[in-house]
Amino acid sequence: MGFPALIFSDAGELGTRLARKLEENGLEVIIVKPGERFEQEPDTQVYRLKPVDGSDYDRLFKTLKSRKKIPRQMIHLWNVTGEQTPELTCDTLEKTLVDIETQAVQS
């Protein structure tokens, strides 16, 4: 099926609709939502992580790597809809990108 797309999904429907559209076009999609800690929703490709916890990003990418699901496309929607919270800021996005780059170099 190729490399999946990773969507950091918003609180609204945009991320869900985008994921559905990508899947309809044959692309595998992994969704990441803000949460209190790193976890995977049972029997899905939906993960939750705490946006300000770098170790959660590490766990996410180690999990994806172990399952041979390293994404080549990433879409960040956490600030697109809904209210901004202190955990979901440009600084958080920058940290996310640094963590992703670090994981890519280590792969």
Coordinates of N, CA, C and O in Angstrom, one line a residue:
M1 N 0.8 -1.2 0.0 CA 0.0 0.0 0.0 C 0.9 1.3 0.0 O 0.4 2.4 -0.1
G2 N 2.1 1.2 0.2 CA 3.0 2.4 0.1 C 3.2 3.0 1.5 O 2.9 2.3 2.5
F3 N 3.6 4.2 1.5 CA 3.8 4.9 2.8 C 2.6 5.6 3.2 O 1.9 6.3 2.4
P4 N 2.2 5.6 4.5 CA 1.0 6.2 4.9 C 1.1 7.7 5.1 O 2.2 8.3 5.1
A5 N 0.0 8.4 5.1 CA -0.1 9.8 5.4 C -0.3 9.9 6.9 O -1.1 9.1 7.5
L6 N 0.3 10.9 7.6 CA 0.1 11.1 9.0 C -0.6 12.4 9.2 O -0.1 13.4 8.8
I7 N -1.8 12.3 9.8 CA -2.6 13.6 10.0 C -2.7 13.9 11.5 O -3.2 13.0 12.3
F8 N -2.2 15.0 11.9 CA -2.4 15.5 13.2 C -3.7 16.2 13.2 O -3.8 17.4 12.8
S9 N -4.8 15.5 13.6 CA -6.1 15.9 13.3 C -6.7 16.9 14.3 O -6.4 16.9 15.5
D10 N -7.5 17.8 13.7 CA -8.1 18.9 14.5 C -9.2 18.3 15.4 O -9.6 17.2 15.2
A11 N -9.8 19.2 16.2 CA -10.9 18.8 17.1 C -12.2 18.8 16.3 O -13.2 18.1 16.7
G12 N -12.3 19.4 15.1 CA -13.5 19.4 14.3 C -13.5 18.3 13.3 O -12.9 17.2 13.5
E13 N -14.2 18.5 12.2 CA -14.4 17.4 11.2 C -13.4 17.5 10.1 O -13.4 16.6 9.3
L14 N -12.6 18.5 10.0 CA -11.7 18.7 8.8 C -10.8 17.5 8.7 O -10.6 16.9 7.6
G15 N -10.1 17.1 9.8 CA -9.2 16.0 9.8 C -9.8 14.6 9.4 O -9.3 13.8 8.6
T16 N -11.0 14.4 9.9 CA -11.8 13.2 9.6 C -12.2 13.2 8.2 O -12.0 12.1 7.5
R17 N -12.7 14.3 7.7 CA -13.1 14.3 6.2 C -11.9 14.2 5.3 O -12.0 13.4 4.3
L18 N -10.8 14.8 5.7 CA -9.6 14.6 4.9 C -9.1 13.2 4.9 O -8.7 12.6 3.8
A19 N -9.0 12.6 6.0 CA -8.6 11.2 6.1 C -9.5 10.3 5.3 O -9.0 9.4 4.5
R20 N -10.8 10.5 5.3 CA -11.7 9.7 4.6 C -11.5 9.9 3.1 O -11.5 8.9 2.3
K21 N -11.2 11.1 2.6 CA -11.0 11.4 1.2 C -9.7 10.7 0.8 O -9.6 10.1 -0.3
L22 N -8.6 10.8 1.6 CA -7.4 10.1 1.2 C -7.5 8.6 1.1 O -7.0 8.0 0.2
E23 N -8.3 8.1 2.1 CA -8.5 6.6 2.1 C -9.3 6.2 0.8 O -9.0 5.2 0.2
E24 N -10.3 7.0 0.4 CA -11.1 6.7 -0.8 C -10.2 6.7 -2.0 O -10.5 6.0 -3.0
N25 N -9.1 7.5 -2.0 CA -8.1 7.5 -3.1 C -7.0 6.5 -2.9 O -6.0 6.6 -3.6
G26 N -7.2 5.6 -2.0 CA -6.2 4.5 -1.9 C -5.0 4.7 -1.0 O -4.1 3.9 -1.0
L27 N -5.0 5.8 -0.2 CA -3.9 6.1 0.6 C -4.1 5.6 2.0 O -5.3 5.8 2.6
E28 N -3.2 5.0 2.7 CA -3.3 4.6 4.1 C -3.1 5.9 4.9 O -2.2 6.7 4.7
V29 N -3.9 6.0 6.0 CA -3.9 7.2 6.8 C -3.7 6.8 8.3 O -4.4 5.9 8.8
I30 N -2.9 7.5 9.0 CA -2.7 7.3 10.4 C -3.1 8.7 11.0 O -2.6 9.7 10.5
I31 N -3.9 8.7 12.0 CA -4.4 9.9 12.6 C -3.8 10.0 14.1 O -3.7 9.1 14.8
V32 N -3.4 11.3 14.4 CA -2.9 11.6 15.7 C -3.7 12.7 16.3 O -3.9 13.7 15.6
K33 N -4.2 12.5 17.5 CA -5.0 13.5 18.1 C -4.4 13.9 19.5 O -3.7 13.1 20.1
P34 N -4.6 15.1 19.9 CA -4.1 15.5 21.2 C -4.7 14.7 22.3 O -5.9 14.4 22.2
G35 N -3.9 14.3 23.3 CA -4.5 13.6 24.4 C -3.6 13.8 25.7 O -2.8 14.7 25.7
E36 N -3.9 13.1 26.7 CA -3.2 13.2 28.0 C -1.9 12.4 28.0 O -1.0 12.7 28.8
R37 N -1.8 11.4 27.2 CA -0.6 10.6 27.1 C -0.6 9.8 25.8 O -1.6 9.8 25.1
F38 N 0.5 9.2 25.5 CA 0.6 8.4 24.3 C -0.2 7.1 24.5 O -0.1 6.4 25.4
E39 N -1.1 6.9 23.5 CA -1.9 5.6 23.4 C -2.4 5.4 22.0 O -2.6 6.4 21.3
Q40 N -2.7 4.2 21.7 CA -3.4 3.9 20.4 C -4.8 3.4 20.8 O -5.0 2.6 21.7
E41 N -5.8 4.0 20.0 CA -7.1 3.5 20.1 C -7.2 2.1 19.6 O -6.7 1.8 18.6
P42 N -7.9 1.2 20.4 CA -7.9 -0.2 20.0 C -8.4 -0.5 18.6 O -9.4 0.1 18.2
D43 N -7.7 -1.4 17.9 CA -8.1 -1.8 16.6 C -8.2 -0.7 15.6 O -9.1 -0.8 14.7
T44 N -7.4 0.4 15.7 CA -7.5 1.5 14.7 C -6.1 1.9 14.5 O -5.1 1.5 15.1
Q45 N -6.0 2.9 13.5 CA -4.7 3.6 13.3 C -4.8 5.0 13.8 O -4.4 5.9 13.2
V46 N -5.5 5.1 14.9 CA -5.6 6.4 15.6 C -4.8 6.4 16.9 O -5.0 5.5 17.7
Y47 N -4.0 7.4 17.0 CA -3.1 7.5 18.2 C -3.4 8.8 18.9 O -3.9 9.8 18.3
R48 N -3.1 8.9 20.2 CA -3.2 10.1 21.0 C -1.9 10.3 21.6 O -1.2 9.4 22.0
L49 N -1.5 11.6 21.7 CA -0.3 11.9 22.5 C -0.4 13.3 23.1 O -1.3 14.1 22.7
K50 N 0.4 13.5 24.1 CA 0.4 14.8 24.8 C 1.3 15.8 24.0 O 2.5 15.5 23.9
P51 N 0.7 16.8 23.4 CA 1.5 17.7 22.5 C 2.8 18.3 23.1 O 3.7 18.5 22.3
V52 N 2.9 18.5 24.4 CA 4.1 19.1 24.9 C 5.1 18.0 25.5 O 6.1 18.4 26.0
D53 N 4.8 16.8 25.3 CA 5.7 15.7 25.8 C 6.5 15.1 24.7 O 5.9 14.3 23.9
G54 N 7.7 15.5 24.5 CA 8.6 15.0 23.5 C 8.7 13.4 23.5 O 8.8 12.8 22.4
S55 N 8.6 12.8 24.6 CA 8.7 11.4 24.7 C 7.5 10.7 24.0 O 7.6 9.6 23.5
D56 N 6.4 11.4 24.0 CA 5.2 10.8 23.3 C 5.4 10.8 21.8 O 5.1 9.8 21.1
Y57 N 6.1 11.8 21.3 CA 6.4 11.8 19.8 C 7.4 10.6 19.5 O 7.3 9.9 18.5
D58 N 8.4 10.5 20.4 CA 9.4 9.4 20.3 C 8.6 8.0 20.2 O 8.9 7.2 19.4
R59 N 7.7 7.8 21.2 CA 7.0 6.6 21.2 C 6.1 6.4 20.0 O 6.1 5.3 19.4
L60 N 5.5 7.5 19.5 CA 4.7 7.4 18.3 C 5.6 6.9 17.1 O 5.3 5.9 16.4
F61 N 6.7 7.5 16.9 CA 7.5 7.2 15.7 C 8.3 5.9 15.9 O 8.4 5.2 14.9
K62 N 8.6 5.5 17.1 CA 9.1 4.1 17.3 C 8.1 3.1 17.0 O 8.4 2.0 16.4
T63 N 6.9 3.3 17.4 CA 5.8 2.4 17.2 C 5.5 2.3 15.7 O 5.4 1.2 15.1
L64 N 5.5 3.4 15.0 CA 5.2 3.4 13.5 C 6.4 2.7 12.8 O 6.2 1.9 11.9
K65 N 7.6 3.0 13.3 CA 8.8 2.3 12.6 C 8.7 0.8 12.8 O 9.0 0.0 11.9
S66 N 8.4 0.3 14.0 CA 8.3 -1.1 14.3 C 7.2 -1.8 13.5 O 7.3 -3.0 13.2
R67 N 6.2 -1.0 13.1 CA 5.1 -1.6 12.3 C 5.3 -1.3 10.8 O 4.4 -1.5 10.0
K68 N 6.5 -0.7 10.5 CA 6.9 -0.4 9.1 C 5.8 0.5 8.5 O 5.3 0.4 7.3
K69 N 5.4 1.5 9.2 CA 4.4 2.5 8.8 C 5.0 3.9 8.9 O 4.3 4.9 9.3
I70 N 6.2 4.1 8.5 CA 6.8 5.4 8.5 C 6.2 6.3 7.4 O 6.2 6.0 6.3
P71 N 5.6 7.5 7.9 CA 4.9 8.3 6.9 C 5.8 9.1 6.1 O 6.9 9.5 6.5
R72 N 5.4 9.4 4.9 CA 6.1 10.3 4.0 C 5.4 11.6 3.8 O 5.9 12.6 3.3
Q73 N 4.1 11.7 4.2 CA 3.3 12.9 4.1 C 2.8 13.2 5.5 O 2.2 12.2 6.2
M74 N 2.9 14.4 6.0 CA 2.3 14.8 7.3 C 1.5 16.1 7.1 O 2.0 17.0 6.5
I75 N 0.4 16.0 7.7 CA -0.5 17.2 7.7 C -0.9 17.6 9.1 O -1.4 16.7 9.9
H76 N -0.6 18.8 9.5 CA -0.8 19.3 10.8 C -2.0 20.2 10.9 O -1.9 21.3 10.3
L77 N -3.1 19.7 11.5 CA -4.3 20.5 11.6 C -4.7 20.9 13.0 O -5.8 21.4 13.2
W78 N -3.8 20.8 14.0 CA -4.2 21.0 15.3 C -4.7 22.5 15.6 O -5.5 22.7 16.5
N79 N -4.2 23.4 14.8 CA -4.6 24.8 15.0 C -5.5 25.4 14.0 O -5.8 26.5 13.9
V80 N -6.0 24.5 13.1 CA -6.8 24.9 12.0 C -8.2 25.3 12.4 O -8.8 26.3 12.0
T81 N -8.8 24.5 13.3 CA -10.2 24.7 13.7 C -10.3 24.7 15.2 O -9.3 24.2 15.9
G82 N -11.3 25.2 15.8 CA -11.5 25.2 17.2 C -10.7 26.2 17.9 O -10.0 27.1 17.3
E83 N -10.7 26.1 19.2 CA -9.9 27.1 20.0 C -8.5 26.7 20.2 O -8.1 25.5 20.2
Q84 N -7.6 27.7 20.3 CA -6.2 27.4 20.5 C -6.0 27.2 22.0 O -6.6 28.0 22.8
T85 N -5.3 26.2 22.4 CA -4.9 26.0 23.8 C -3.4 26.2 23.9 O -2.7 26.2 22.9
P86 N -2.9 26.5 25.1 CA -1.5 26.7 25.3 C -0.7 25.5 24.7 O 0.5 25.7 24.3
E87 N -1.2 24.3 24.7 CA -0.5 23.1 24.3 C -0.4 23.0 22.8 O 0.4 22.3 22.2
L88 N -1.3 23.7 22.0 CA -1.3 23.6 20.6 C -0.9 24.9 19.9 O -1.8 25.6 19.4
T89 N 0.3 25.3 20.0 CA 0.8 26.5 19.5 C 1.8 26.3 18.4 O 2.2 25.2 18.1
C90 N 2.3 27.4 17.8 CA 3.4 27.3 16.8 C 4.6 26.7 17.4 O 5.4 25.9 16.7
D91 N 4.9 26.9 18.7 CA 6.0 26.3 19.3 C 5.9 24.8 19.4 O 6.9 24.1 19.2
T92 N 4.7 24.3 19.6 CA 4.4 22.9 19.6 C 4.7 22.3 18.3 O 5.3 21.3 18.1
L93 N 4.2 23.0 17.2 CA 4.4 22.5 15.8 C 5.9 22.5 15.5 O 6.4 21.5 15.0
E94 N 6.6 23.5 15.9 CA 8.1 23.5 15.7 C 8.7 22.3 16.4 O 9.6 21.6 15.8
K95 N 8.3 22.1 17.6 CA 8.9 20.9 18.4 C 8.6 19.6 17.7 O 9.4 18.7 17.6
T96 N 7.3 19.5 17.2 CA 6.9 18.3 16.4 C 7.8 18.1 15.2 O 8.3 17.0 15.0
L97 N 8.1 19.2 14.5 CA 8.9 19.0 13.3 C 10.3 18.6 13.7 O 11.0 17.8 13.0
V98 N 10.9 19.2 14.8 CA 12.2 18.8 15.2 C 12.2 17.3 15.6 O 13.1 16.6 15.2
D99 N 11.2 16.9 16.3 CA 11.1 15.5 16.7 C 11.0 14.5 15.5 O 11.6 13.5 15.4
I100 N 10.2 15.0 14.5 CA 10.1 14.2 13.3 C 11.4 14.1 12.6 O 11.8 13.0 12.1
E101 N 12.1 15.2 12.5 CA 13.4 15.2 11.8 C 14.4 14.3 12.5 O 15.1 13.6 11.9
T102 N 14.4 14.4 13.8 CA 15.3 13.5 14.6 C 15.0 12.1 14.4 O 15.9 11.3 14.1
Q103 N 13.7 11.7 14.3 CA 13.4 10.3 14.1 C 13.8 9.9 12.7 O 14.2 8.8 12.4
A104 N 13.6 10.8 11.7 CA 14.0 10.5 10.3 C 15.5 10.2 10.2 O 15.9 9.3 9.5
V105 N 16.3 11.0 10.8 CA 17.7 10.9 10.8 C 18.1 9.6 11.4 O 19.0 8.9 11.0
Q106 N 17.4 9.2 12.5 CA 17.8 7.9 13.2 C 17.3 6.7 12.5 O 17.7 5.6 12.8
S107 N 16.4 6.8 11.5 CA 15.8 5.7 10.8 C 16.8 5.1 9.8 O 17.6 5.7 9.3

